[in-house]
Structure formats: structure tokens, C-alpha cells
PDB file of C-alpha atoms in Angstrom:
ATOM      1  CA  MET S   9      14.239  -9.886 -23.726  1.00 47.00           C
ATOM      2  CA  LYS S  10      11.598 -11.721 -21.796  1.00 49.00           C
ATOM      3  CA  TRP S  11      14.194 -12.953 -19.227  1.00 47.00           C
ATOM      4  CA  ILE S  12      15.576  -9.390 -19.004  1.00 44.00           C
ATOM      5  CA  LEU S  13      11.958  -8.215 -18.101  1.00 41.00           C
ATOM      6  CA  VAL S  14      11.417 -11.070 -15.507  1.00 40.00           C
ATOM      7  CA  ILE S  15      14.648 -10.402 -13.768  1.00 41.00           C
ATOM      8  CA  THR S  16      14.029  -6.697 -13.773  1.00 41.00           C
ATOM      9  CA  GLY S  17      10.558  -7.248 -12.348  1.00 49.00           C
ATOM     10  CA  LEU S  18      11.976  -9.453  -9.601  1.00 48.00           C
ATOM     11  CA  VAL S  19      14.583  -6.870  -8.602  1.00 40.00           C
ATOM     12  CA  LEU S  20      11.947  -4.220  -8.466  1.00 42.00           C
ATOM     13  CA  VAL S  21       9.779  -6.454  -6.161  1.00 46.00           C
ATOM     14  CA  ILE S  22      12.654  -7.048  -3.852  1.00 46.00           C
ATOM     15  CA  TRP S  23      13.416  -3.461  -3.842  1.00 38.00           C
ATOM     16  CA  ALA S  24       9.860  -2.624  -2.934  1.00 44.00           C
ATOM     17  CA  VAL S  25       9.825  -5.173  -0.186  1.00 45.00           C
ATOM     18  CA  GLY S  26      12.910  -3.473   1.279  1.00 45.00           C
ATOM     19  CA  LEU S  27      10.971  -0.143   1.779  1.00 41.00           C
ATOM     20  CA  LEU S  28       8.704  -1.839   4.282  1.00 46.00           C
ATOM     21  CA  PRO S  29       9.515  -1.057   8.027  1.00 46.00           C
ATOM     22  CA  VAL S  30      12.156  -3.407   9.522  1.00 52.00           C
ATOM     23  CA  ALA S  31      13.325  -4.216  12.996  1.00 55.00           C
ATOM     24  CA  GLY S  32      16.658  -3.000  14.029  1.00 59.00           C
ATOM     25  CA  GLN S  33      18.946  -3.157  16.914  1.00 60.00           C
ATOM     26  CA  SER S  34      17.633  -0.670  19.453  1.00 63.00           C
ATOM     27  CA  ASN S  35      19.305   1.156  22.264  1.00 72.00           C
ATOM     28  CA  LYS S  36      16.349   0.471  24.438  1.00 87.00           C
ATOM     29  CA  GLU S  37      16.546  -2.354  27.156  1.00 94.00           C
ATOM     30  CA  PRO S  38      14.489  -5.401  26.177  1.00 98.00           C
ATOM     31  CA  ASP S  39      11.466  -6.216  28.313  1.00 98.00           C
ATOM     32  CA  ARG S  40      12.769  -9.087  30.345  1.00 98.00           C
ATOM     33  CA  LYS S  41       9.343  -9.930  31.847  1.00 98.00           C
ATOM     34  CA  LEU S  42       8.111 -10.414  28.318  1.00 98.00           C
ATOM     35  CA  ILE S  43      11.058 -12.658  27.310  1.00 99.00           C
ATOM     36  CA  ALA S  44      10.549 -14.607  30.518  1.00 98.00           C
ATOM     37  CA  LEU S  45       7.092 -15.530  29.563  1.00 99.00           C
ATOM     38  CA  SER S  46       8.359 -17.553  26.632  1.00 99.00           C
ATOM     39  CA  GLY S  47      10.545 -19.695  29.025  1.00 99.00           C
ATOM     40  CA  LYS S  48       7.678 -20.032  31.508  1.00 99.00           C
ATOM     41  CA  LEU S  49       5.404 -21.390  28.734  1.00 99.00           C
ATOM     42  CA  LEU S  50       7.981 -23.866  27.631  1.00 99.00           C
ATOM     43  CA  LEU S  51       8.519 -25.021  31.229  1.00 98.00           C
ATOM     44  CA  GLN S  52       4.719 -25.507  31.725  1.00 98.00           C
ATOM     45  CA  VAL S  53       4.688 -27.612  28.560  1.00 98.00           C
ATOM     46  CA  LYS S  54       7.546 -29.753  29.708  1.00 98.00           C
ATOM     47  CA  MET S  55       5.891 -30.260  33.189  1.00 98.00           C
ATOM     48  CA  ASP S  56       2.491 -30.944  31.637  1.00 97.00           C
ATOM     49  CA  GLU S  57       1.099 -27.996  33.584  1.00 98.00           C
ATOM     50  CA  PRO S  58      -1.726 -25.742  32.531  1.00 97.00           C
ATOM     51  CA  VAL S  59      -0.795 -23.047  30.084  1.00 98.00           C
ATOM     52  CA  ASP S  60      -3.983 -20.973  29.914  1.00 97.00           C
ATOM     53  CA  SER S  61      -2.801 -18.036  32.227  1.00 98.00           C
ATOM     54  CA  ILE S  62       0.314 -17.675  30.091  1.00 98.00           C
ATOM     55  CA  HIS S  63      -1.776 -17.912  26.835  1.00 96.00           C
ATOM     56  CA  LYS S  64      -3.919 -15.066  28.045  1.00 97.00           C
ATOM     57  CA  ALA S  65      -0.887 -13.037  29.190  1.00 98.00           C
ATOM     58  CA  LEU S  66       0.751 -13.339  25.676  1.00 98.00           C
ATOM     59  CA  GLU S  67      -2.550 -12.500  23.943  1.00 98.00           C
ATOM     60  CA  ALA S  68      -3.003  -9.344  26.108  1.00 98.00           C
ATOM     61  CA  ILE S  69       0.260  -7.877  25.195  1.00 98.00           C
ATOM     62  CA  LYS S  70      -0.151  -4.721  23.104  1.00 98.00           C
ATOM     63  CA  THR S  71       1.394  -5.102  19.635  1.00 98.00           C
ATOM     64  CA  ASP S  72       3.695  -1.999  20.061  1.00 98.00           C
ATOM     65  CA  CYS S  73       4.874  -3.351  23.341  1.00 98.00           C
ATOM     66  CA  LEU S  74       5.690  -6.781  21.649  1.00 98.00           C
ATOM     67  CA  ILE S  75       7.691  -4.910  19.126  1.00 98.00           C
ATOM     68  CA  SER S  76       9.474  -2.599  21.438  1.00 98.00           C
ATOM     69  CA  GLY S  77      10.012  -5.237  24.172  1.00 98.00           C
ATOM     70  CA  LEU S  78      12.042  -7.461  21.781  1.00 99.00           C
ATOM     71  CA  ALA S  79      14.445  -4.718  21.343  1.00 98.00           C
ATOM     72  CA  ASP S  80      17.448  -6.595  19.857  1.00 98.00           C
ATOM     73  CA  ASP S  81      18.249  -9.834  18.070  1.00 99.00           C
ATOM     74  CA  ASP S  82      19.134 -11.676  21.301  1.00 99.00           C
ATOM     75  CA  ALA S  83      15.714 -10.865  22.694  1.00 99.00           C
ATOM     76  CA  ARG S  84      14.009 -11.788  19.548  1.00 99.00           C
ATOM     77  CA  LYS S  85      15.809 -15.172  19.285  1.00 99.00           C
ATOM     78  CA  THR S  86      15.299 -16.061  22.895  1.00 99.00           C
ATOM     79  CA  PHE S  87      11.518 -15.269  22.930  1.00 99.00           C
ATOM     80  CA  TRP S  88      10.577 -16.845  19.455  1.00 99.00           C
ATOM     81  CA  ILE S  89      12.744 -20.001  19.820  1.00 99.00           C
ATOM     82  CA  ASN S  90      10.967 -20.811  23.145  1.00 99.00           C
ATOM     83  CA  ILE S  91       7.648 -19.793  21.679  1.00 99.00           C
ATOM     84  CA  TYR S  92       8.060 -21.980  18.678  1.00 99.00           C
ATOM     85  CA  ASN S  93       9.218 -24.975  20.679  1.00 99.00           C
ATOM     86  CA  ALA S  94       6.336 -24.616  23.152  1.00 99.00           C
ATOM     87  CA  TYR S  95       3.571 -24.028  20.661  1.00 99.00           C
ATOM     88  CA  PHE S  96       4.664 -26.919  18.450  1.00 99.00           C
ATOM     89  CA  GLN S  97       4.229 -29.269  21.491  1.00 98.00           C
ATOM     90  CA  ILE S  98       0.958 -27.612  22.406  1.00 98.00           C
ATOM     91  CA  LEU S  99      -0.462 -27.778  18.805  1.00 98.00           C
ATOM     92  CA  ALA S 100       0.682 -31.327  18.160  1.00 98.00           C
ATOM     93  CA  THR S 101      -0.376 -32.890  21.611  1.00 96.00           C
ATOM     94  CA  LYS S 102      -3.437 -30.860  22.844  1.00 93.00           C
ATOM     95  CA  GLU S 103      -4.790 -29.609  19.441  1.00 94.00           C
ATOM     96  CA  LYS S 104      -3.835 -32.862  17.540  1.00 96.00           C
ATOM     97  CA  LYS S 105      -2.612 -30.785  14.678  1.00 97.00           C
ATOM     98  CA  THR S 106      -0.470 -32.510  12.041  1.00 96.00           C
ATOM     99  CA  ARG S 107       1.610 -31.497   8.993  1.00 95.00           C
ATOM    100  CA  PRO S 108       1.247 -29.206   7.046  1.00 96.00           C
ATOM    101  CA  ALA S 109      -1.648 -27.501   9.005  1.00 97.00           C
ATOM    102  CA  ILE S 110       0.528 -27.374  12.167  1.00 98.00           C
ATOM    103  CA  PHE S 111       3.050 -25.223  10.377  1.00 98.00           C
ATOM    104  CA  GLU S 112       0.904 -23.211   8.063  1.00 98.00           C
ATOM    105  CA  GLU S 113      -2.207 -22.254   9.960  1.00 98.00           C
ATOM    106  CA  LYS S 114      -2.282 -19.156  12.145  1.00 98.00           C
ATOM    107  CA  LEU S 115      -3.037 -20.733  15.400  1.00 98.00           C
ATOM    108  CA  ILE S 116      -0.841 -18.651  17.797  1.00 98.00           C
ATOM    109  CA  THR S 117      -2.004 -15.354  19.057  1.00 98.00           C
ATOM    110  CA  ILE S 118       0.669 -13.080  20.615  1.00 98.00           C
ATOM    111  CA  GLY S 119       0.435  -9.318  21.037  1.00 97.00           C
ATOM    112  CA  GLY S 120      -2.853  -9.252  19.052  1.00 96.00           C
ATOM    113  CA  VAL S 121      -1.054 -10.871  16.097  1.00 98.00           C
ATOM    114  CA  LYS S 122      -2.131 -14.274  14.751  1.00 98.00           C
ATOM    115  CA  LEU S 123       0.880 -16.245  13.657  1.00 99.00           C
ATOM    116  CA  SER S 124       1.814 -19.624  12.234  1.00 99.00           C
ATOM    117  CA  LEU S 125       4.788 -21.629  13.160  1.00 99.00           C
ATOM    118  CA  ASP S 126       6.113 -21.050   9.612  1.00 99.00           C
ATOM    119  CA  GLN S 127       5.803 -17.301  10.174  1.00 99.00           C
ATOM    120  CA  ILE S 128       7.730 -17.534  13.398  1.00 99.00           C
ATOM    121  CA  GLU S 129      10.505 -19.604  11.880  1.00 99.00           C
ATOM    122  CA  HIS S 130      10.834 -18.265   8.212  1.00 99.00           C
ATOM    123  CA  GLY S 131       9.321 -14.843   8.842  1.00 99.00           C
ATOM    124  CA  ILE S 132      10.754 -13.723  12.108  1.00 99.00           C
ATOM    125  CA  LEU S 133      13.788 -15.883  12.954  1.00 99.00           C
ATOM    126  CA  ARG S 134      14.827 -16.264   9.234  1.00 99.00           C
ATOM    127  CA  ARG S 135      14.110 -12.624   8.405  1.00 99.00           C
ATOM    128  CA  TYR S 136      11.343 -13.395   5.992  1.00 98.00           C
ATOM    129  CA  ARG S 137      13.200 -15.947   3.755  1.00 98.00           C
ATOM    130  CA  ALA S 138      11.138 -18.198   1.469  1.00 98.00           C
ATOM    131  CA  LYS S 139      10.606 -21.688   3.050  1.00 97.00           C
ATOM    132  CA  LEU S 140      11.344 -23.765  -0.075  1.00 95.00           C
ATOM    133  CA  SER S 141      14.114 -21.945  -1.735  1.00 96.00           C
ATOM    134  CA  LEU S 142      17.220 -23.298   0.130  1.00 98.00           C
ATOM    135  CA  GLY S 143      17.167 -19.853   1.792  1.00 97.00           C
ATOM    136  CA  TYR S 144      18.151 -18.083  -1.303  1.00 98.00           C
ATOM    137  CA  LEU S 145      14.910 -16.159  -1.932  1.00 98.00           C
ATOM    138  CA  PRO S 146      12.985 -13.693   0.214  1.00 97.00           C
ATOM    139  CA  GLN S 147       9.298 -13.783   1.014  1.00 97.00           C
ATOM    140  CA  PHE S 148       8.085 -10.934  -1.336  1.00 94.00           C
ATOM    141  CA  PHE S 149       5.156  -9.909   0.741  1.00 96.00           C
ATOM    142  CA  PRO S 150       5.848 -10.919   4.390  1.00 97.00           C
ATOM    143  CA  GLY S 151       3.614  -8.281   5.889  1.00 97.00           C
ATOM    144  CA  LYS S 152       4.444  -5.239   7.835  1.00 97.00           C
ATOM    145  CA  ILE S 153       4.230  -6.761  11.380  1.00 98.00           C
ATOM    146  CA  ILE S 154       6.525  -9.643  10.299  1.00 98.00           C
ATOM    147  CA  LYS S 155       9.056  -7.064   9.222  1.00 98.00           C
ATOM    148  CA  GLN S 156       8.820  -5.224  12.430  1.00 98.00           C
ATOM    149  CA  LEU S 157       9.216  -8.382  14.554  1.00 99.00           C
ATOM    150  CA  ALA S 158      12.029 -10.052  12.436  1.00 99.00           C
ATOM    151  CA  VAL S 159      15.669 -10.339  13.432  1.00 99.00           C
ATOM    152  CA  SER S 160      18.052  -7.844  11.780  1.00 98.00           C
ATOM    153  CA  LYS S 161      20.500 -10.591  10.829  1.00 98.00           C
ATOM    154  CA  ILE S 162      19.870 -14.410  10.358  1.00 99.00           C
ATOM    155  CA  ASP S 163      21.719 -16.632  12.793  1.00 99.00           C
ATOM    156  CA  TYR S 164      22.164 -20.012  11.294  1.00 99.00           C
ATOM    157  CA  ARG S 165      22.410 -21.500  14.770  1.00 99.00           C
ATOM    158  CA  ILE S 166      18.447 -21.186  15.173  1.00 99.00           C
ATOM    159  CA  HIS S 167      18.335 -24.305  13.011  1.00 99.00           C
ATOM    160  CA  PHE S 168      19.967 -26.367  15.789  1.00 99.00           C
ATOM    161  CA  ALA S 169      17.549 -24.991  18.306  1.00 99.00           C
ATOM    162  CA  LEU S 170      14.021 -25.368  16.750  1.00 99.00           C
ATOM    163  CA  ASN S 171      12.301 -28.604  17.375  1.00 99.00           C
ATOM    164  CA  CYS S 172       9.314 -29.724  15.177  1.00 98.00           C
ATOM    165  CA  GLY S 173       8.671 -33.040  16.993  1.00 98.00           C
ATOM    166  CA  ALA S 174      10.561 -35.225  14.660  1.00 98.00           C
ATOM    167  CA  THR S 175      13.181 -37.908  15.456  1.00 98.00           C
ATOM    168  CA  SER S 176      15.948 -35.932  13.360  1.00 98.00           C
ATOM    169  CA  CYS S 177      15.063 -32.644  15.079  1.00 98.00           C
ATOM    170  CA  PRO S 178      17.595 -31.021  17.626  1.00 99.00           C
ATOM    171  CA  PRO S 179      16.469 -31.450  21.181  1.00 98.00           C
ATOM    172  CA  ILE S 180      14.475 -28.737  23.032  1.00 99.00           C
ATOM    173  CA  ALA S 181      16.546 -26.442  25.307  1.00 99.00           C
ATOM    174  CA  PHE S 182      15.380 -23.403  27.439  1.00 98.00           C
ATOM    175  CA  TYR S 183      16.926 -20.323  25.999  1.00 99.00           C
ATOM    176  CA  ASP S 184      17.886 -17.256  28.258  1.00 99.00           C
ATOM    177  CA  TYR S 185      18.340 -13.735  27.135  1.00 99.00           C
ATOM    178  CA  ASP S 186      21.742 -13.350  29.059  1.00 98.00           C
ATOM    179  CA  LYS S 187      23.085 -16.596  27.721  1.00 99.00           C
ATOM    180  CA  ILE S 188      21.495 -16.975  24.248  1.00 99.00           C
ATOM    181  CA  ASP S 189      24.753 -16.587  22.232  1.00 99.00           C
ATOM    182  CA  LYS S 190      26.567 -19.145  24.357  1.00 99.00           C
ATOM    183  CA  GLN S 191      23.571 -21.478  24.377  1.00 99.00           C
ATOM    184  CA  LEU S 192      23.166 -21.379  20.579  1.00 99.00           C
ATOM    185  CA  GLY S 193      26.843 -22.211  20.254  1.00 99.00           C
ATOM    186  CA  ILE S 194      26.522 -25.149  22.502  1.00 99.00           C
ATOM    187  CA  ALA S 195      23.350 -26.318  20.476  1.00 99.00           C
ATOM    188  CA  ALA S 196      25.224 -26.051  17.180  1.00 99.00           C
ATOM    189  CA  SER S 197      28.333 -27.938  18.509  1.00 99.00           C
ATOM    190  CA  SER S 198      26.247 -30.698  20.064  1.00 98.00           C
ATOM    191  CA  PHE S 199      23.973 -31.265  17.189  1.00 99.00           C
ATOM    192  CA  LEU S 200      26.813 -31.288  14.438  1.00 99.00           C
ATOM    193  CA  LYS S 201      29.067 -33.638  16.626  1.00 98.00           C
ATOM    194  CA  THR S 202      26.262 -36.019  17.284  1.00 98.00           C
ATOM    195  CA  ASP S 203      24.609 -36.007  13.786  1.00 98.00           C
ATOM    196  CA  THR S 204      27.616 -35.766  11.444  1.00 99.00           C
ATOM    197  CA  GLN S 205      29.154 -38.802   9.891  1.00 98.00           C
ATOM    198  CA  ILE S 206      32.782 -38.456   8.363  1.00 98.00           C
ATOM    199  CA  ASN S 207      34.297 -40.930   5.968  1.00 98.00           C
ATOM    200  CA  PRO S 208      38.087 -39.974   5.567  1.00 97.00           C
ATOM    201  CA  GLN S 209      38.546 -42.833   3.053  1.00 98.00           C
ATOM    202  CA  LYS S 210      35.938 -41.469   0.585  1.00 98.00           C
ATOM    203  CA  LYS S 211      36.345 -37.921   1.542  1.00 98.00           C
ATOM    204  CA  THR S 212      32.803 -37.461   2.276  1.00 99.00           C
ATOM    205  CA  VAL S 213      30.966 -35.873   5.226  1.00 99.00           C
ATOM    206  CA  MET S 214      27.225 -36.595   5.755  1.00 99.00           C
ATOM    207  CA  VAL S 215      25.226 -33.933   7.548  1.00 99.00           C
ATOM    208  CA  SER S 216      21.637 -33.323   8.529  1.00 99.00           C
ATOM    209  CA  ARG S 217      19.133 -32.562   5.676  1.00 99.00           C
ATOM    210  CA  ILE S 218      18.545 -29.303   7.703  1.00 99.00           C
ATOM    211  CA  LEU S 219      21.784 -27.896   6.254  1.00 99.00           C
ATOM    212  CA  GLN S 220      20.545 -28.504   2.697  1.00 99.00           C
ATOM    213  CA  TRP S 221      16.999 -27.135   3.241  1.00 98.00           C
ATOM    214  CA  PHE S 222      18.445 -23.910   4.494  1.00 99.00           C
ATOM    215  CA  LYS S 223      21.794 -23.883   2.584  1.00 99.00           C
ATOM    216  CA  ALA S 224      22.015 -20.133   1.995  1.00 99.00           C
ATOM    217  CA  ASP S 225      21.490 -19.624   5.863  1.00 99.00           C
ATOM    218  CA  PHE S 226      24.701 -21.517   6.239  1.00 99.00           C
ATOM    219  CA  GLY S 227      26.662 -19.708   3.584  1.00 98.00           C
ATOM    220  CA  GLY S 228      26.215 -22.387   0.802  1.00 99.00           C
ATOM    221  CA  ASN S 229      28.307 -25.558   0.513  1.00 98.00           C
ATOM    222  CA  GLN S 230      31.577 -23.664   1.428  1.00 98.00           C
ATOM    223  CA  GLY S 231      29.973 -22.047   4.499  1.00 99.00           C
ATOM    224  CA  ILE S 232      28.795 -25.485   5.632  1.00 99.00           C
ATOM    225  CA  LYS S 233      32.343 -26.768   5.454  1.00 99.00           C
ATOM    226  CA  ILE S 234      33.666 -23.767   7.401  1.00 99.00           C
ATOM    227  CA  ILE S 235      30.951 -24.370  10.025  1.00 99.00           C
ATOM    228  CA  LEU S 236      31.905 -27.903  10.369  1.00 99.00           C
ATOM    229  CA  GLU S 237      35.564 -27.044  10.605  1.00 98.00           C
ATOM    230  CA  LYS S 238      34.732 -24.602  13.397  1.00 98.00           C
ATOM    231  CA  TYR S 239      32.686 -27.125  15.468  1.00 99.00           C
ATOM    232  CA  LEU S 240      34.375 -30.381  14.665  1.00 98.00           C
ATOM    233  CA  GLY S 241      37.956 -29.245  14.348  1.00 98.00           C
ATOM    234  CA  GLU S 242      38.721 -30.761  10.937  1.00 97.00           C
ATOM    235  CA  ASP S 243      39.407 -29.388   7.489  1.00 98.00           C
ATOM    236  CA  PHE S 244      36.572 -30.428   5.034  1.00 98.00           C
ATOM    237  CA  SER S 245      37.645 -28.299   2.190  1.00 97.00           C
ATOM    238  CA  GLU S 246      38.415 -31.309   0.077  1.00 97.00           C
ATOM    239  CA  TYR S 247      35.375 -33.336   1.212  1.00 98.00           C
ATOM    240  CA  SER S 248      32.119 -33.875  -0.690  1.00 98.00           C
ATOM    241  CA  LEU S 249      28.959 -33.004   1.302  1.00 99.00           C
ATOM    242  CA  LYS S 250      26.144 -35.444   1.521  1.00 99.00           C
ATOM    243  CA  PHE S 251      22.811 -34.977   3.275  1.00 99.00           C
ATOM    244  CA  LYS S 252      21.118 -37.474   5.370  1.00 98.00           C
ATOM    245  CA  GLU S 253      17.461 -38.587   4.964  1.00 98.00           C
ATOM    246  CA  TYR S 254      15.381 -36.865   7.531  1.00 98.00           C
ATOM    247  CA  ASP S 255      13.487 -39.096  10.059  1.00 98.00           C
ATOM    248  CA  TRP S 256       9.985 -37.566  10.499  1.00 97.00           C
ATOM    249  CA  THR S 257       9.003 -40.234  13.030  1.00 97.00           C
ATOM    250  CA  GLN S 258       7.376 -38.429  15.914  1.00 96.00           C
ATOM    251  CA  LYS S 259       9.521 -37.857  19.049  1.00 97.00           C
ATOM    252  CA  MET S 260       7.587 -35.488  21.247  1.00 97.00           C
ATOM    253  CA  LYS S 261       8.995 -33.658  24.436  1.00 96.00           C
ATOM    254  CA  ASN S 262      12.580 -34.306  23.491  1.00 98.00           C
ATOM    255  CA  PHE S 263      14.101 -31.971  26.037  1.00 98.00           C
ATOM    256  CA  ASP S 264      17.827 -31.894  26.511  1.00 92.00           C
ATOM    257  CA  SER S 265      17.599 -31.551  30.323  1.00 72.00           C
TER     258      SER S 265
END
């Protein structure tokens, strides 16, 4: 009886969370100037140029303009991937922030909203999924603004685009609204081809720990194998998955071009 009550309670909570406002795909054209700011910030970071003016421009955006300007998922992914990668570099190098504070503290202000890197990744780009649940559980109370800013559908390829300054992270690229789908495909293909180790004799395939941490985003073990087949061109249905140790050694400004 106790377990039935617990499960019922969880279902009710998830249902209640679903009542909060959510972002959708809008017919409105995204604000390209707003999206371009994210790329300009990342470029300034790469070139070691001042970022104060872009900081101020991002802070000055009205919240409703931020929400409406990122009118579809391509806009949201482009903007927030560039923002995440830029601000991690800024916080780690200029602010000297380290784990876990660099991820958890609300150190970024955009459109009048204070955000953490975790909120950008797990709240917005992963559509308010819990950080430590392998992707299977939602954040029960992400907050109204996160719901409004979040993508309408999780794209597993974002995991091959976000860089947190570690050696095992994917390299940093500049994402463009008009090319984001193609660019994420290239990022996924490049990362998996570089980072995956296949042992045909033992029927094992060793992949990045990222795919374990966010397993549900990739569709579970079967989904991972399907993705590997898509990008590596081999059938892994009879293979066992193994996950590599993550190398957290710092590797800053790892730009791919």
C-alpha cells in the first residue's frame, strides 16, 4: 500500500508540473540579432577580447523578448549552446570558478533572468530533466521561466556540442541558426568516430561516459546502439556497451576551428 501511495504521489507531481507554461514551436520568425549575440560572445571569448558590452546587451534584453525571440527549437539550441560554451570559459578563466559551483551557482544574467550552467543544460536544453537520473526523471519544480525557455523536444546531439572544459568534452564549435541541424549532425559524427572503441573479437563497444550519464536522452542502451550504427555504419545489436572513464583534466579553449 505504501508503494502505491508513493507512486501515485509521483504521478500527481509530474502531472502538476505538466500544467506549467511550456515553450512550443512558434510561427513567429526568431530574432536573429538576439541569436547572433550568442555567437559574438563566443567569438570574443575565443579571441580573448572584452565581453562587457555583450554582457550588458544580454542583460538588457526584456524577458518576454528573450522568450519570443527564441521562437523555435533551432533558435533555442543555437543560442543556448553558444551561451553555455562561452560562459563556461568566462567563469572558469576570468571568475576562477570551479566544480561544483561553476555549474550550480546562478552566475549568468540574460534577459533579466539569473541562470546557472546547470539550468541552461538540464533545464533549457534537456527540457528540465533531472541531472543525476540518467535522464529518466524530470525536474519536478524547474520554475516557470525555465519551462518557457526550454526546448520542446530533447535533441541528444546537444551532448556532443556542450563543452565543460574537460579533456573528455567535445570541442567547441560556433553554432548558426541556419545550419544548426547539420552542425549538430557533424558534431555527433565526429565525436563518436573519434571517441568510440570497438572490439569485434569480444563484441564490445566502448563509448563516452556522457552516453551513460544521459542514457535516456539517447533512448537507453538500444537507442545508443542505433545511434552508433547511424554514425559508424556498423550493426552493434549483438555488442555489449561499456563506458569509458571521464577525463576531467582541464582543457580550456578547445575550439575545433
